[in-house]
Amino acid sequence: MSGELLNKITLSIVEGRPDEAVDLTRQALADGLEPLTIIDEGLTAGMNIVGDKFQTGEYYLPHLIIAASGMQQAMELLEPELKARQQAAESAGVVVIGSVAGDIHEIGKSLVGTMMSASGFQVYDLGVDVSTEAFVAKVKETGADILGLSALLTTTMTVQRQVVRELEEAGIRDQVKVMIGGAPISQEWAETIAADGYAEDAVGAVELAKQMVA
Amino acid sequence: MTQIRINDVAYGGVQYARISPDQCQKIHNASLEILARTGARLYDQEAIDLLKKAGASVSEGNRVRIPAGLVEKAFSTVPKRVTLYDQNGEAAMFLEEGRCYYGTGSDCLHIVDHRTGERRDPVLQDVVEGMRVCDALQNIDFVMSMFLPTDVHEMVSDRYQMEAMLHNTTKPIVYVTNEFSGCVDAVEMAEVVAGGAEELKLRPFAACYINVTTGLQHNEEALQKLLFLAEKGLPALYIPVSIAGISGPITPAGSVALVNAGVLVGLVLSQLKREGAPFITSAMSGGSLDMKTMVSPYSEPDQRGVPHALAHHYNLPMFGLGGCSDSKLVDQQAAAEAALTMMAETLGGANLIHDLGYLESGLCGSLAQLVTCNEIAGWIEYNLAPVDVTDEALALDLIDREGPDGQFLDSDHTMTNFRKRWYPEVFDRGNYDQWQAEGGLSLGERAAARVEKILAEHQPQPLPEDVAKKIKAIVERAEKSFK
């Protein structure tokens, strides 16, 4: 019986029905299934299928986003249960992300955050126009593995370099991997400012993040 | 200079409309509803104050809801046509209903070098060469900087671009600047060339392309530039971009309604600042995100023609986007997309069709591709020319004189008329042996050779020495301020 319910959860993620994913997760908890089982054999199994379908070109971006949304909503239900059991979902790593000071472009950065959290990272999204000090403070506070810096404008991409320098000043540069993104950003720019990596899109960013924490 | 006219019945021009006048009105009404109900966020206090004083409501500090009456009032004062001059003070482009002109784009982050085929970072010399090629190509009517030079200080690259444009072509300029101060400097440079602020206002040869974050998010620099130019009485292109499916609805109608709401915010503000300020609207298709690649494509067919119809409906000058490609190199896809987008934008009646020579969805540019676009523009001009059906053109007497077995090669009629037809410069029409004898080159190779020939032979009209000095001083002043 429980196998059938977990299959249904997987399907609700794969076929993009977030409300159903939440209802089924609630039902699974009521049936006495372990939160970690629901995550591993239901939700994450679904996300893996969605990722494969995207890679092969069968799925488009909206499929990814709606699946990630279902996963996130179900996790909100599961997190208090995990806490109560003094368990934790296996975190791929801690990520702090935001658009740099002077840049109010939100969407690309949020997309990367969503995709990362759907891939098991614990994501702290600081929003847009984030001051350099706020980035540094949050990295210290969370002990983040990865810092993601977004800049859409050629005028704000230079702020990415400032953040990297501030991390050095604060003496925590070697504790965190810095990844950068945005329309004008390139691998070359990443090397110029001594960031640890660059990805062209959200899928690439998740791949890069996985490599960084491996 | 192209002489294209669309939807001009008196001229005999081609008629085209992607959507009907009733559909346009419906989209206009939707934009008015968005402005009144949802409102836009403005990041400039002067702009907020102007709108508030005029009757708009402000909440959350910077969220402005604009009543329809303010928009209608702005339409009663905004000029329905703008004339752009060349740098010698001659009228060059009549931005009015049905007139189409072609130009380049700005600020490409990469260049495909026509000499090597290599994709690399552009330098200032690429901007210089680009402008010299534009100056020589007869169907390039106006210029934008083409490339973002990486060998000058990044904060003042816009000043260097402006200087290179002024030095290397006399054609009208559409300039883009990083910050507000760059816009002020660009205007000052243009005033130096025109011989003063009044002269530039009377015969403007440069218009500012203002990037606005989205339809409902108006960044500070954009609003500052708009109000500054309105005050000066200089033309502004107010271009919000909401990427369909991301920062706006995925459907063409919803996407255009949202972006247009943003354009109307700019229109109202420009007219509040100064009634009669010249204003150019956007016919840029918002670009819907490609949901497979997450790239916002430049040559998609879905939206093209919709914002154009709306601009016709408004009878406002419009800025369109064509001659661009999503291809990474100067290849078959690049040629096909350039031709299709130029044709669609021209039929749509965009007055300023920019981005000729763009590749890689706006990230890369090529001078060889620009030469191909110049060729396409010639083809389009002749294809859309009115057809002469006078007795002289029908030539019935000649047909009868020659009879069923005659030939027309040696007739005066052929002699006087055959030159009126279009002849290509880089498209090849020879037979196989002729083509092979000339090296058996592809279009891309022939276009690259044409670029080299222009660079070797064409000398643009130089700026007077004292003017050049003053321009240089403005660039240097800006550079110092950022050190």
Coordinates of N, CA and C in Angstrom, one line a residue, chain B residues 5 12 17 25 43 64 73 184 208 250 285 318 332 355 363 406 412 415 454 469 478-479 481:
Chain B
R5 N 7.9 52.7 -47.9 CA 6.6 53.2 -47.3 C 5.6 52.0 -47.3
G12 N 0.8 53.9 -53.2 CA 0.6 52.6 -53.8 C 1.4 51.6 -53.0
A17 N -1.2 44.4 -41.9 CA -1.6 44.6 -40.5 C -1.7 43.2 -39.8
Q25 N -7.2 48.4 -30.1 CA -7.9 49.2 -29.1 C -8.1 48.3 -27.8
Y43 N 11.4 54.1 -9.6 CA 12.5 54.3 -8.7 C 13.2 55.7 -8.9
V64 N 2.9 53.4 -8.5 CA 2.1 54.5 -9.0 C 1.0 53.9 -9.9
K73 N -4.5 62.5 -22.3 CA -3.9 63.9 -22.4 C -2.5 63.9 -23.0
V184 N 24.0 62.5 -20.1 CA 24.3 63.9 -20.1 C 25.5 64.2 -21.0
C208 N 18.3 59.0 -27.8 CA 18.7 58.1 -26.7 C 17.8 56.9 -26.6
I250 N 3.0 34.9 -21.2 CA 3.6 34.2 -22.3 C 2.9 34.5 -23.6
S285 N 9.4 43.3 -29.9 CA 8.7 42.1 -29.4 C 9.4 41.7 -28.1
M318 N 8.0 54.5 -34.0 CA 8.3 53.2 -33.2 C 9.7 52.7 -33.5
Q332 N 23.8 29.8 -42.4 CA 22.5 29.8 -43.1 C 21.4 30.3 -42.2
D355 N 19.4 46.5 -34.8 CA 20.0 45.2 -34.5 C 20.5 44.5 -35.8
L363 N 24.1 38.9 -28.2 CA 25.3 38.9 -27.4 C 26.6 39.1 -28.3
G406 N 9.0 38.6 -81.7 CA 10.0 39.7 -81.6 C 10.8 39.5 -80.3
D412 N 14.4 50.7 -76.9 CA 14.6 51.8 -76.0 C 14.0 51.6 -74.6
M415 N 16.1 49.6 -72.5 CA 17.3 50.4 -72.1 C 17.0 51.4 -71.0
I454 N 35.6 47.9 -48.0 CA 35.2 49.1 -47.5 C 36.2 49.7 -46.5
K469 N 38.5 68.0 -30.7 CA 39.2 68.3 -29.4 C 38.2 68.4 -28.3
A478 N 35.2 62.6 -18.2 CA 34.5 61.5 -17.6 C 35.4 60.4 -17.0
E479 N 36.4 60.1 -17.8 CA 37.4 59.1 -17.4 C 38.0 59.5 -16.0
S481 N 36.8 61.4 -13.7 CA 35.8 61.3 -12.6 C 35.6 59.9 -12.1

